[in-house]
Coordinates of C-alpha atoms and ligand atoms in Angstrom, one line a residue:
M1 CA 102.0 -11.5 21.5
L2 CA 100.4 -15.1 20.7
S3 CA 98.4 -16.0 17.4
L4 CA 96.5 -18.5 17.3
Q5 CA 94.1 -20.1 14.5
G6 CA 91.1 -21.9 15.3
I7 CA 87.9 -23.0 13.7
A8 CA 85.4 -19.6 13.1
V9 CA 82.0 -20.8 14.3
S10 CA 80.4 -17.4 15.3
P11 CA 81.0 -14.2 13.8
G12 CA 82.0 -10.5 15.0
V13 CA 85.1 -9.3 16.4
A14 CA 85.8 -9.0 19.9
I15 CA 88.4 -7.4 22.0
G16 CA 88.7 -7.8 25.9
E17 CA 90.1 -9.1 29.1
A18 CA 90.7 -12.7 29.5
F19 CA 88.7 -15.0 31.9
V20 CA 90.5 -18.1 31.6
V21 CA 89.2 -21.6 32.8
D22 CA 91.6 -24.6 32.5
H23 CA 91.1 -28.2 31.7
E24 CA 89.4 -29.2 35.2
G25 CA 87.3 -26.4 35.3
F26 CA 89.7 -23.6 37.1
R27 CA 89.7 -20.4 36.3
I28 CA 93.3 -19.1 35.9
P29 CA 93.6 -15.7 37.3
R30 CA 95.7 -12.6 36.7
R31 CA 99.5 -13.0 36.6
F32 CA 100.1 -10.3 38.9
V33 CA 99.1 -8.5 42.0
P34 CA 99.3 -4.8 43.2
Q35 CA 102.2 -4.3 45.6
D36 CA 99.9 -3.3 48.4
A37 CA 98.4 -6.9 48.3
V38 CA 101.4 -8.9 48.6
E39 CA 101.5 -9.7 52.2
Y40 CA 97.6 -10.7 51.7
E41 CA 98.6 -13.0 48.9
I42 CA 101.2 -14.6 50.8
E43 CA 98.7 -15.5 53.6
R44 CA 96.4 -16.6 51.1
L45 CA 98.9 -19.0 49.9
Q46 CA 100.0 -20.1 53.0
R47 CA 96.2 -21.0 54.0
A48 CA 95.8 -23.0 51.1
L49 CA 98.9 -24.6 51.5
D50 CA 97.9 -25.8 55.0
A51 CA 94.8 -26.6 53.5
A52 CA 96.7 -28.8 50.8
A53 CA 98.6 -30.4 53.4
A54 CA 95.5 -31.5 55.7
E55 CA 93.9 -32.9 52.8
L56 CA 97.0 -35.0 52.0
E57 CA 97.5 -36.3 55.5
Q58 CA 93.9 -37.2 55.7
N59 CA 94.6 -39.3 52.7
R60 CA 97.4 -40.8 54.2
Q61 CA 95.4 -41.8 57.3
R62 CA 92.7 -43.2 55.3
I63 CA 94.6 -45.3 52.9
D64 CA 97.3 -46.5 55.2
A65 CA 94.2 -48.1 57.2
Q66 CA 92.6 -49.1 54.2
L67 CA 95.6 -50.8 52.1
G68 CA 98.6 -50.5 54.4
S69 CA 101.3 -47.8 55.2
Q70 CA 103.2 -48.8 52.0
Y71 CA 100.4 -47.5 49.7
G72 CA 100.1 -44.1 52.4
A73 CA 103.6 -43.6 51.9
I74 CA 102.7 -42.0 48.4
F75 CA 100.6 -39.3 50.2
S76 CA 103.9 -39.1 52.9
A77 CA 105.9 -38.3 49.8
H78 CA 103.7 -35.6 48.5
L79 CA 103.3 -34.0 51.4
R80 CA 107.3 -33.6 52.0
M81 CA 107.4 -31.8 48.6
L82 CA 104.4 -29.8 49.4
Q83 CA 106.1 -28.5 52.7
D84 CA 109.6 -28.4 51.3
P85 CA 110.9 -25.3 52.8
Q86 CA 112.7 -24.3 49.4
L87 CA 109.5 -24.4 47.6
V88 CA 107.6 -22.5 50.0
E89 CA 110.4 -19.9 49.9
K90 CA 110.7 -19.4 46.1
L91 CA 106.5 -19.1 46.1
H92 CA 106.9 -16.5 48.5
E93 CA 109.9 -14.6 46.8
L94 CA 107.7 -14.7 43.2
I95 CA 105.1 -13.0 45.2
R96 CA 107.3 -10.4 47.0
T97 CA 109.4 -9.3 44.4
R98 CA 107.9 -10.2 41.1
H99 CA 104.3 -9.4 42.3
Y100 CA 103.0 -13.1 41.0
S101 CA 99.8 -14.0 42.3
P102 CA 100.0 -17.1 44.2
E103 CA 98.1 -19.0 41.5
Y104 CA 100.7 -18.1 38.9
A105 CA 103.4 -18.3 41.3
V106 CA 102.4 -22.0 42.2
S107 CA 102.0 -22.9 38.4
T108 CA 105.0 -21.8 37.3
T109 CA 107.1 -23.2 39.8
L110 CA 105.6 -26.7 40.1
R111 CA 105.8 -26.8 36.4
E112 CA 108.9 -25.8 36.1
Y113 CA 109.7 -28.6 38.4
A114 CA 107.6 -31.3 36.6
E115 CA 109.4 -30.0 33.1
A116 CA 112.6 -31.1 34.6
F117 CA 111.7 -34.5 35.7
E118 CA 110.0 -35.3 32.2
Q119 CA 113.4 -34.6 30.8
L120 CA 115.1 -37.1 32.7
P121 CA 116.5 -40.0 31.1
G122 CA 114.2 -43.5 31.9
H123 CA 110.7 -44.3 33.0
V124 CA 110.7 -43.5 36.9
L125 CA 111.8 -40.0 37.2
P126 CA 109.7 -38.7 34.3
E127 CA 106.6 -40.3 36.0
R128 CA 107.2 -38.5 39.1
A129 CA 106.3 -35.3 37.0
H130 CA 102.6 -36.7 37.4
D131 CA 102.9 -36.5 41.0
I132 CA 104.2 -32.5 40.6
Y133 CA 100.9 -31.8 38.6
D134 CA 99.0 -33.7 41.2
I135 CA 100.3 -31.4 43.8
E136 CA 99.8 -28.0 41.5
R137 CA 96.2 -29.2 41.0
R138 CA 96.1 -29.5 44.8
I139 CA 96.9 -26.3 45.6
L140 CA 95.0 -24.5 43.1
R141 CA 92.0 -26.4 43.9
Q142 CA 92.5 -24.6 47.7
L143 CA 93.4 -21.2 46.1
L144 CA 90.7 -20.8 43.6
G145 CA 87.9 -23.6 44.8
R146 CA 85.4 -24.9 41.6
R147 CA 84.6 -22.0 39.8
R148 CA 83.2 -23.0 36.7
E149 CA 79.8 -21.9 37.5
E150 CA 81.1 -18.3 37.8
L151 CA 80.9 -18.5 33.8
S152 CA 77.5 -17.9 33.7
H153 CA 77.4 -14.7 35.8
L154 CA 80.8 -12.8 35.1
D155 CA 81.2 -9.7 37.0
S156 CA 82.3 -7.5 34.3
P157 CA 82.5 -8.4 30.5
A158 CA 85.4 -10.9 29.5
V159 CA 86.9 -13.1 26.7
I160 CA 86.2 -16.5 28.2
L161 CA 89.2 -18.6 27.2
A162 CA 88.6 -22.4 28.1
H163 CA 89.7 -26.1 27.1
D164 CA 85.9 -26.9 26.1
L165 CA 82.3 -25.4 27.0
T166 CA 79.7 -28.0 27.1
P167 CA 76.6 -26.9 25.3
G168 CA 74.8 -26.9 28.5
E169 CA 77.5 -24.7 29.8
T170 CA 77.2 -22.4 26.5
A171 CA 73.7 -22.3 27.0
Q172 CA 74.1 -20.4 30.3
L173 CA 76.3 -17.9 29.3
D174 CA 75.2 -14.0 29.4
P175 CA 75.6 -12.4 26.0
E176 CA 75.6 -9.1 27.9
K177 CA 79.0 -10.1 29.8
T178 CA 80.5 -12.9 27.4
L179 CA 82.0 -10.6 24.6
A180 CA 83.6 -13.8 22.8
F181 CA 84.6 -17.2 23.7
V182 CA 87.6 -19.6 22.6
T183 CA 87.8 -23.4 23.2
E184 CA 90.7 -25.4 22.6
V185 CA 88.5 -28.4 21.2
G186 CA 85.3 -28.4 19.4
G187 CA 84.4 -28.5 15.6
V188 CA 82.5 -26.6 13.3
G189 CA 79.2 -28.5 13.7
G190 CA 78.9 -28.7 17.3
H191 CA 76.2 -27.6 19.5
T192 CA 78.5 -25.5 21.5
A193 CA 79.3 -23.7 18.1
I194 CA 75.8 -23.5 17.2
L195 CA 74.8 -22.0 20.5
A196 CA 77.2 -19.3 20.0
K197 CA 75.4 -18.1 17.2
A198 CA 72.0 -18.4 18.7
K199 CA 73.5 -16.1 21.3
E200 CA 75.2 -14.1 19.1
I201 CA 78.3 -14.2 20.9
P202 CA 81.5 -14.0 18.6
A203 CA 83.4 -17.6 19.0
V204 CA 86.5 -19.5 17.7
V205 CA 86.7 -23.5 18.8
G206 CA 89.6 -26.2 18.3
T207 CA 92.4 -23.8 18.6
G208 CA 94.5 -26.8 20.1
R209 CA 96.4 -26.3 23.2
F210 CA 97.2 -22.6 24.7
L211 CA 95.6 -22.4 28.1
H212 CA 99.0 -22.9 29.7
E213 CA 99.8 -19.4 27.9
V214 CA 97.3 -17.1 29.1
A215 CA 96.2 -15.6 32.3
G216 CA 93.2 -14.0 33.4
G217 CA 93.0 -10.2 32.7
D218 CA 95.4 -10.8 29.4
L219 CA 94.0 -8.8 26.3
V220 CA 92.6 -11.0 23.8
I221 CA 91.1 -10.4 20.4
V222 CA 88.9 -12.8 19.1
D223 CA 87.9 -12.6 15.0
G224 CA 85.0 -15.1 14.9
D225 CA 85.0 -14.5 11.2
H226 CA 88.3 -15.9 10.3
G227 CA 89.1 -18.1 13.4
H228 CA 91.9 -15.8 14.5
V229 CA 92.6 -15.5 18.4
I230 CA 95.5 -12.7 19.4
I231 CA 96.8 -12.7 22.9
D232 CA 98.3 -9.5 24.0
P233 CA 98.5 -7.8 20.9
D234 CA 100.7 -4.9 20.0
A235 CA 99.5 -1.7 19.4
A236 CA 99.3 -2.1 15.4
T237 CA 97.5 -5.2 15.6
L238 CA 95.0 -3.6 18.2
E239 CA 94.4 -0.5 15.8
R240 CA 93.9 -3.0 13.0
Y241 CA 91.1 -4.9 14.8
E242 CA 89.4 -1.9 16.2
R243 CA 88.9 -1.1 12.3
E244 CA 87.9 -4.4 11.6
R245 CA 85.3 -4.7 14.4
K246 CA 83.9 -1.5 12.9
Q247 CA 83.6 -2.5 9.3
H248 CA 81.9 -5.6 10.4
Q249 CA 79.4 -3.8 12.4
A250 CA 78.8 -1.6 9.3
L251 CA 78.3 -4.1 7.2
F252 CA 75.8 -6.1 9.0
Q253 CA 73.8 -2.9 10.0
Q254 CA 73.5 -2.2 6.1
F255 CA 72.2 -5.8 6.0
E256 CA 69.4 -5.1 9.1
Q257 CA 68.3 -2.0 6.8
L258 CA 66.7 -5.0 4.5
R259 CA 64.2 -6.1 7.2
E260 CA 61.3 -4.8 5.8
L261 CA 61.9 -6.1 2.4
P262 CA 61.2 -9.3 1.1
A263 CA 63.6 -12.5 1.0
E264 CA 63.4 -12.7 -3.1
T265 CA 65.7 -13.6 -5.8
A266 CA 66.4 -10.9 -8.3
D267 CA 64.1 -12.7 -10.6
G268 CA 61.2 -12.8 -8.3
V269 CA 61.1 -16.0 -6.4
R270 CA 60.1 -15.9 -2.8
I271 CA 62.5 -17.8 -0.4
E272 CA 61.3 -18.7 3.1
L273 CA 63.6 -17.6 5.7
A274 CA 62.8 -18.9 9.3
A275 CA 64.5 -18.9 12.7
N276 CA 66.2 -21.8 14.5
I277 CA 65.8 -21.3 18.0
E278 CA 66.9 -23.1 21.2
F279 CA 65.2 -21.3 23.7
P280 CA 61.8 -19.2 23.9
H281 CA 63.4 -15.9 24.3
E282 CA 65.1 -16.4 21.2
V283 CA 61.8 -15.7 19.2
R284 CA 62.9 -11.6 20.1
A285 CA 65.8 -12.1 17.9
A286 CA 63.9 -14.0 15.0
R287 CA 61.3 -11.1 15.1
R288 CA 63.9 -8.5 14.8
R289 CA 65.2 -10.2 11.9
A290 CA 61.8 -10.4 10.3
A291 CA 61.8 -14.5 10.3
A292 CA 59.0 -16.0 8.6
G293 CA 58.7 -18.5 11.1
V294 CA 60.6 -20.7 13.2
G295 CA 61.7 -23.2 11.1
L296 CA 63.5 -25.5 14.0
Y297 CA 62.9 -25.1 17.6
R298 CA 65.5 -27.3 19.3
T299 CA 63.3 -28.5 22.4
E300 CA 66.3 -30.1 24.2
F301 CA 67.6 -26.9 25.7
L302 CA 64.6 -27.3 28.0
Y303 CA 66.3 -30.5 29.2
L304 CA 69.7 -29.1 29.4
A305 CA 68.3 -25.9 31.6
S306 CA 67.7 -28.2 34.8
D307 CA 68.7 -31.6 36.2
E308 CA 64.7 -32.7 36.5
E309 CA 62.7 -33.8 33.7
P310 CA 60.4 -31.1 32.5
T311 CA 56.8 -31.4 33.1
E312 CA 54.0 -31.0 30.7
E313 CA 53.6 -27.4 31.8
D314 CA 57.2 -26.7 31.5
H315 CA 56.9 -27.7 28.1
Y316 CA 53.6 -26.0 27.3
R317 CA 54.8 -22.9 28.6
A318 CA 57.6 -22.7 26.6
Y319 CA 56.1 -23.5 23.2
A320 CA 52.9 -21.4 24.0
Q321 CA 55.4 -18.3 24.3
V322 CA 56.8 -19.2 21.0
V323 CA 53.9 -19.7 19.5
E324 CA 52.2 -16.4 20.6
A325 CA 55.3 -14.4 19.9
M326 CA 55.3 -15.9 16.5
E327 CA 51.8 -14.4 15.6
G328 CA 50.3 -16.8 13.3
R329 CA 53.7 -17.4 11.6
P330 CA 54.2 -21.3 11.4
V331 CA 56.5 -23.1 14.2
V332 CA 58.3 -26.1 13.4
I333 CA 58.8 -28.0 17.1
R334 CA 61.1 -30.6 17.2
T335 CA 61.0 -33.2 19.5
L336 CA 63.9 -34.0 22.1
D337 CA 67.4 -34.6 20.2
L338 CA 69.3 -35.3 23.5
G339 CA 72.0 -37.7 23.9
A340 CA 75.8 -37.7 25.5
D341 CA 76.8 -35.3 22.5
K342 CA 74.7 -32.5 24.0
L343 CA 74.6 -33.5 27.5
G344 CA 78.7 -33.8 27.8
R345 CA 77.6 -37.1 30.1
A346 CA 75.4 -40.2 29.6
P347 CA 71.7 -39.6 29.3
A348 CA 69.7 -40.1 32.9
D349 CA 70.1 -44.0 34.0
G350 CA 72.2 -44.6 30.5
E351 CA 75.8 -46.0 30.3
E352 CA 78.8 -44.1 29.3
E353 CA 79.1 -44.5 25.4
A354 CA 82.1 -44.6 23.4
N355 CA 80.4 -42.9 20.3
P356 CA 77.7 -40.8 21.6
F357 CA 76.8 -39.7 18.0
L358 CA 75.9 -43.0 17.3
G359 CA 74.3 -43.9 20.6
L360 CA 71.3 -43.4 22.6
R361 CA 70.5 -40.2 21.2
S362 CA 67.5 -38.3 19.6
I363 CA 64.1 -40.2 18.9
R364 CA 66.1 -43.6 20.3
L365 CA 65.9 -41.9 23.5
S366 CA 62.3 -40.6 23.2
L367 CA 61.2 -43.9 22.0
K368 CA 62.9 -45.7 24.9
N369 CA 61.2 -43.2 27.3
I370 CA 57.7 -43.3 25.8
D371 CA 55.9 -41.6 29.1
G372 CA 58.5 -38.8 28.7
F373 CA 57.8 -38.5 25.0
R374 CA 54.0 -38.6 25.4
V375 CA 54.2 -35.6 27.9
Q376 CA 56.1 -33.6 25.4
L377 CA 54.0 -34.3 22.3
R378 CA 50.7 -33.7 24.4
A379 CA 52.2 -30.1 25.2
I380 CA 53.3 -29.3 21.5
L381 CA 49.8 -30.7 20.4
R382 CA 48.2 -28.4 23.2
A383 CA 50.3 -25.4 21.5
S384 CA 48.9 -26.2 18.4
A385 CA 45.4 -24.6 19.5
L386 CA 47.2 -21.3 19.7
G387 CA 49.0 -21.0 16.2
P388 CA 50.2 -23.1 13.3
V389 CA 52.4 -25.7 14.9
Q390 CA 54.2 -28.3 13.3
V391 CA 55.7 -31.2 14.9
M392 CA 59.0 -32.7 13.6
F393 CA 60.7 -36.0 14.6
P394 CA 64.7 -35.9 14.7
M395 CA 67.3 -38.2 13.6
I396 CA 64.9 -40.5 12.2
A397 CA 67.0 -43.7 10.5
T398 CA 64.3 -46.2 9.7
L399 CA 60.5 -46.1 8.9
G400 CA 60.0 -48.6 12.0
E401 CA 61.1 -45.5 14.3
L402 CA 58.9 -43.1 12.1
R403 CA 55.9 -45.2 12.6
R404 CA 56.5 -45.6 16.4
A405 CA 56.8 -42.2 16.9
K406 CA 53.5 -41.4 15.0
M407 CA 52.1 -43.8 17.1
V408 CA 52.8 -42.4 20.4
L409 CA 51.7 -38.8 18.8
A410 CA 48.4 -40.8 17.8
D411 CA 48.2 -42.0 21.4
A412 CA 48.8 -38.4 22.8
M413 CA 46.0 -37.2 20.4
E414 CA 43.6 -39.7 21.6
D415 CA 44.2 -38.9 25.4
L416 CA 43.5 -35.4 24.7
D417 CA 40.2 -36.0 22.8
E418 CA 39.1 -37.9 26.1
Q419 CA 40.0 -35.4 27.9
G420 CA 38.4 -32.7 26.0
I421 CA 41.2 -30.6 25.3
H422 CA 41.5 -28.7 22.1
Y423 CA 44.5 -29.1 19.4
D424 CA 44.9 -28.9 15.7
R425 CA 43.7 -32.1 14.4
R426 CA 45.5 -31.4 10.9
I427 CA 49.0 -30.7 12.9
P428 CA 51.6 -31.5 10.2
V429 CA 53.9 -34.1 11.1
G430 CA 57.4 -34.0 9.7
M431 CA 60.8 -35.7 10.0
M432 CA 64.4 -34.3 9.7
V433 CA 66.3 -36.0 7.1
E434 CA 70.0 -36.3 8.4
V435 CA 70.9 -39.8 8.7
P436 CA 71.7 -41.3 5.8
S437 CA 69.3 -44.0 5.4
S438 CA 66.4 -42.0 5.5
A439 CA 67.9 -40.1 2.5
V440 CA 68.5 -43.2 0.7
L441 CA 64.9 -44.5 1.0
I442 CA 63.2 -41.0 0.8
E443 CA 60.5 -41.8 -1.5
R444 CA 59.1 -44.2 1.1
F445 CA 59.7 -41.9 4.2
L446 CA 57.6 -39.1 2.1
E447 CA 54.8 -41.2 2.0
E448 CA 54.0 -41.0 5.6
V449 CA 55.1 -37.5 6.6
D450 CA 53.8 -34.0 5.8
F451 CA 57.1 -32.6 5.2
V452 CA 61.1 -32.8 5.5
S453 CA 63.7 -31.0 6.8
I454 CA 67.1 -31.6 5.8
G455 CA 69.5 -31.6 8.9
T456 CA 73.0 -31.1 6.8
N457 CA 75.2 -30.6 10.4
D458 CA 74.2 -34.3 11.1
L459 CA 74.0 -35.7 7.4
V460 CA 77.6 -34.3 6.8
Q461 CA 78.7 -36.3 10.0
Y462 CA 76.9 -39.4 9.3
M463 CA 77.6 -39.5 5.4
L464 CA 81.4 -38.8 5.7
A465 CA 81.9 -40.9 8.8
V466 CA 83.3 -37.5 10.8
D467 CA 82.5 -36.2 14.2
R468 CA 80.9 -32.8 13.8
A469 CA 82.6 -31.5 17.2
N470 CA 86.5 -33.0 16.7
R471 CA 89.1 -30.6 15.6
E472 CA 91.3 -33.5 14.7
V473 CA 89.0 -34.1 11.5
A474 CA 87.2 -30.7 11.3
E475 CA 88.8 -30.3 8.1
L476 CA 87.3 -33.6 6.5
Y477 CA 83.7 -32.0 7.6
Q478 CA 82.6 -30.3 4.4
A479 CA 79.1 -29.5 3.8
T480 CA 79.9 -29.3 0.3
D481 CA 81.3 -32.7 -0.4
P482 CA 79.9 -33.5 -3.9
S483 CA 78.4 -36.9 -2.1
V484 CA 76.2 -34.2 0.4
L485 CA 75.2 -32.3 -2.6
V486 CA 74.1 -35.7 -4.3
M487 CA 72.0 -36.4 -1.3
I488 CA 70.5 -33.1 -0.9
D489 CA 69.6 -33.2 -4.7
R490 CA 68.1 -36.5 -4.3
V491 CA 65.9 -35.4 -1.4
V492 CA 64.9 -32.3 -3.2
R493 CA 63.6 -34.0 -5.7
A494 CA 61.7 -36.7 -4.4
A495 CA 60.0 -34.2 -2.1
E496 CA 59.1 -32.1 -5.5
A497 CA 57.9 -35.4 -7.0
A498 CA 55.7 -36.0 -4.0
G499 CA 54.5 -32.4 -3.6
K500 CA 55.9 -32.4 0.0
P501 CA 57.8 -29.1 1.5
V502 CA 61.5 -29.6 2.1
S503 CA 63.6 -27.0 3.7
V504 CA 67.3 -27.1 5.3
C505 CA 67.7 -26.3 8.9
G506 CA 71.5 -27.5 9.1
Q507 CA 74.3 -24.6 9.4
M508 CA 74.4 -24.9 5.4
S509 CA 71.4 -22.4 5.2
S510 CA 73.4 -20.0 7.3
E511 CA 76.8 -19.8 5.3
P512 CA 76.3 -17.3 2.2
G513 CA 78.0 -19.6 -0.5
Q514 CA 76.1 -22.7 0.6
A515 CA 72.8 -21.3 0.8
L516 CA 73.5 -20.4 -2.9
L517 CA 74.2 -23.7 -3.6
L518 CA 70.9 -24.7 -1.8
L519 CA 68.8 -22.4 -4.1
G520 CA 70.4 -23.8 -6.9
L521 CA 69.6 -27.0 -5.5
G522 CA 66.0 -26.2 -5.4
I523 CA 65.4 -25.5 -1.7
R524 CA 63.0 -22.7 -1.3
R525 CA 62.9 -22.8 2.5
L526 CA 66.0 -22.1 4.8
S527 CA 65.9 -22.0 8.6
M528 CA 68.8 -20.6 10.4
P529 CA 70.2 -18.6 13.4
P530 CA 68.3 -15.1 13.5
V531 CA 71.7 -13.4 13.4
N532 CA 72.2 -14.6 10.2
I533 CA 69.0 -13.9 8.5
P534 CA 69.9 -10.3 7.3
E535 CA 72.9 -11.8 5.5
I536 CA 71.5 -14.3 3.6
K537 CA 68.4 -12.1 2.6
A538 CA 71.1 -9.9 1.3
V539 CA 72.6 -12.6 -0.9
T540 CA 69.8 -13.9 -2.2
R541 CA 68.3 -10.4 -3.4
R542 CA 71.6 -10.3 -5.2
V543 CA 71.2 -13.5 -7.7
R544 CA 68.8 -15.0 -10.0
C545 CA 67.3 -18.5 -9.7
D546 CA 69.0 -19.5 -12.9
E547 CA 72.6 -18.5 -12.0
C548 CA 71.9 -20.6 -8.8
R549 CA 71.0 -23.7 -10.7
S550 CA 73.9 -23.5 -12.5
L551 CA 76.0 -23.2 -9.7
A552 CA 74.6 -26.2 -8.2
E553 CA 74.9 -28.1 -11.6
R554 CA 78.5 -27.6 -11.8
A555 CA 79.0 -28.4 -8.0
L556 CA 77.3 -31.7 -8.4
Q557 CA 79.9 -32.7 -11.3
M558 CA 82.8 -31.7 -9.3
D559 CA 85.0 -34.1 -7.4
L560 CA 86.2 -32.7 -4.3
A561 CA 84.7 -30.1 -1.9
R562 CA 87.6 -27.9 -2.1
E563 CA 86.4 -27.4 -5.9
V564 CA 83.0 -26.5 -4.8
N565 CA 84.2 -24.3 -2.1
A566 CA 86.7 -22.3 -4.6
L567 CA 83.5 -21.9 -6.7
L568 CA 81.4 -20.6 -4.1
R569 CA 83.8 -18.1 -3.2
E570 CA 84.1 -16.8 -6.9
E571 CA 80.8 -16.5 -7.2
L572 CA 80.0 -14.8 -3.8
R573 CA 82.9 -12.2 -4.7
R574 CA 81.2 -11.6 -7.9
I575 CA 77.6 -10.9 -6.0
L576 CA 78.8 -9.5 -2.8
P577 CA 82.3 -8.6 -3.0
D578 CA 82.4 -7.3 0.8
L579 CA 81.1 -10.6 2.1
V580 CA 84.0 -12.5 1.0
N581 CA 86.3 -10.9 3.7
H582 CA 84.2 -12.0 5.9
H583 CA 83.8 -15.5 4.7
P584 CA 87.1 -16.8 4.2
T585 CA 88.2 -19.8 2.7
S586 CA 86.2 -22.9 4.1
P587 CA 88.9 -25.4 5.6
D588 CA 90.1 -27.3 2.1
T589 CA 90.0 -30.8 2.2
P590 CA 93.1 -32.8 1.8
Ligands
PEP601 C1 71.4 -30.9 11.9 O1 71.5 -31.9 12.4 O2 71.6 -30.3 10.7 C2 70.4 -30.1 12.9 C3 69.7 -28.9 12.6 O3 70.0 -30.6 13.9 P1 71.1 -30.6 15.1 O4 72.0 -29.4 14.9 O5 70.2 -29.9 16.6 O6 71.8 -31.9 15.5
MG602 MG1 70.7 -32.8 13.7

């Protein structure tokens, strides 16, 4: 049994067989093969060894011709190692007598060799370990082929264990087949984490290195409430988690029963609970949880689904579907918030970026591609003829950006006017407050927009200078840091003074203790993944606004996120004790 602790990012407990994808996207298969498949597996290994040898020979000839035989000799050495009769004999024996799968036999044997080299003194010999890893990868590539695409269509339900999943890959996961996923890297605020919640797939990220210790088919428990991952559990542990899974389901079913009741505090103050969505089909989940509207539609996932830039019709079809399904409830459509952070690569024609979160992302990208931006805005405007649509610009850092974005919007309106196409002329125009500069100058921004929505995921990242998707600094990523709370307080007060609506659409809205804090700071509109709405409604209905206010006042006076977290835990324990077990301590700040 192997126990890991990672960062819990999407709730629920799942138990199932592992589907393992290593660093390079290879699927790591089952460790063992049945007796009657042994001869077939030995043949398969031989074919892979032959193909790898042919590949090496080709490389040798090419490099000989290009650079001379002294360089080609590197490949000759690899070739000799690959065809070493002792190695081949050992692999056969492991398959024949221990029933190892060829992949497992190759990995264990070559890693053993590499580790032996790594232990040797000096520089030269330990470096040979790289050569051995290279040979291992070469054979595995032949045995497995590139299998990453399999993630989106698994044959049977499984728990995905991967080094990393890009937001694009996570977006493709089938929730029916993906029982849960675990990644070695990643942080609490990353888009992979956000998508896990959107898809209602239990998930743990940032566990650190462990894939070398697992194989496909191993039994895994993933506890997305506490961040625990257990591989090959013993019977007692398995039983405990089966119980836990049932309790979790029972608690959440209880919350779901509040569906018909209003989101209202115990002293009768209405709170608007809206849904964050990434794909049009999520409106079904939003309606099922009685969302008051769509508070954040992250349209960039339309771009992640394909390599081609979406056409105006692609945009329009997606938006129309959402607006119509929401039947008169407001829908906030956010313009493209794309960048290397979500793509896992530089945007088209862009350069590799060392700091994607500080780079060509979001509104900056839209303002660089005005034609594409206008296409999206036209589609949003056209959708506004179908129901109450609001348009929102992401990551606004300066008034100049806001004004330029509004000018492109005005342009798009003029075009539609000329063409006689209908849209809502009074469409509310808002912006995200997620870059500290916009919070600092919020009064001036409020003069130029109809509403603001606080994006705490990025606000925390930019306030504290901590990458939201990096496990190495995950403990520093604290939405409850008093500096963040002071900023939110400032924005809420300014919006109240200006008489403009303000909401929160970052993850803070969906964390019960932090949601209480937001109510205390004066927020009355929260937008979150549909899966969290019932739970937040349950919490809201148990508290009074004055209790939340005094909670926020105390939090604002504190020095450390750790102190605020303890205060929130205490408050939650008082009002909804069952929940505290499902939302254990937030990571403490040092
Ligand atoms: C945020 O930053 O809080 C937000 C809602 O936007 P995203 O998570 O898409 O960056
Ligand atoms: Mg953001």
